[in-house]
């Protein structure tokens, strides 16, 4: 594995370069500077940029993140960055948590202590986990893939190698967004390793087999498919571009920090449970820490390209295929379109299906306490007594 400790240490020159680029931003015109209908509000992004330049302290964020036990390791030729926090309890269960786009490993920062040391946060020590939080290849401080083919399915194999290399022969998996896709691939491909899979999102690419000999979509399932199609036509431009021409997009985002922030901030606002006020769900420092990790990582092409790889390797199933790994699903009210339970049960052994009272797409960051308790509840009956 070539396991080695890791600390974030962005050179001063990169921070100075970021600030210089922010000072020299060329702002576009807008029909209505306050409006979000055509994309990110000009007025709001100017506020974000001003905060990034004058008030955001990357060194303070860096120091806080460096309190997490971080490592790098090489798995099947891929250099990966990850957090590995051992649990405190009588028999912690190994658990790998996977972020998505436009998130990063920092999505899990607040939920890690709730899972590793539940007794210190009002929970039961018997629910403790050994938590591993990797950065997806080409995200954060994981190296970009050396060539094509790094889809969620391929990443599932890397995660299995990472967990086995850390001494965890059997483990649970959890994720949202791309992390949910990786978790479902882990459950599908490695049932002998995966104790259970818990997700807070079902990717639209998930497709059970359909055909003349199989039950047609129910009314609820067809309504979901119609909703996904409508959502894709009104909100899916980012995915279409990242899934077809990721490199073209990466030129603009690699050169302009404000362009990158505009691309990310709009998703944090649209996909979170904030009623249009992004700072009801996140602080500006929360958002800018995430954006800064993308900026300093200088791997935007790879972080977009995973959409293209996942289009080439969709989560589709053969008519007779079933996945035996237990599955749990948390449904947050401001999540992207989610299917009915029956859609999953065509393939998966769904053990838990729970509607959450609040929260959106970035559940671990928005509602860490709610998600932590949901994860504990799902895995509780799966633990070896």
CSV table of C-alpha atoms in Angstrom, one decimal, residues 238 241-242 245-254 263 304:
chain,number,residue,atom,x,y,z
A,238,UNK,CA,-23.9,20.7,-15.7
A,241,UNK,CA,-21.4,19.0,-20.1
A,242,UNK,CA,-19.2,17.2,-17.5
A,245,UNK,CA,-16.9,17.5,-22.8
A,246,UNK,CA,-15.2,17.7,-19.3
A,247,UNK,CA,-11.9,19.0,-20.6
A,248,UNK,CA,-13.4,22.0,-22.4
A,249,UNK,CA,-15.1,23.0,-19.1
A,250,UNK,CA,-11.8,22.5,-17.2
A,251,UNK,CA,-10.0,25.3,-19.1
A,252,UNK,CA,-12.3,27.9,-17.8
A,253,UNK,CA,-12.5,26.6,-14.2
A,254,UNK,CA,-8.7,26.0,-14.0
A,263,UNK,CA,-20.1,26.6,-10.8
A,304,UNK,CA,-15.5,16.4,-14.2
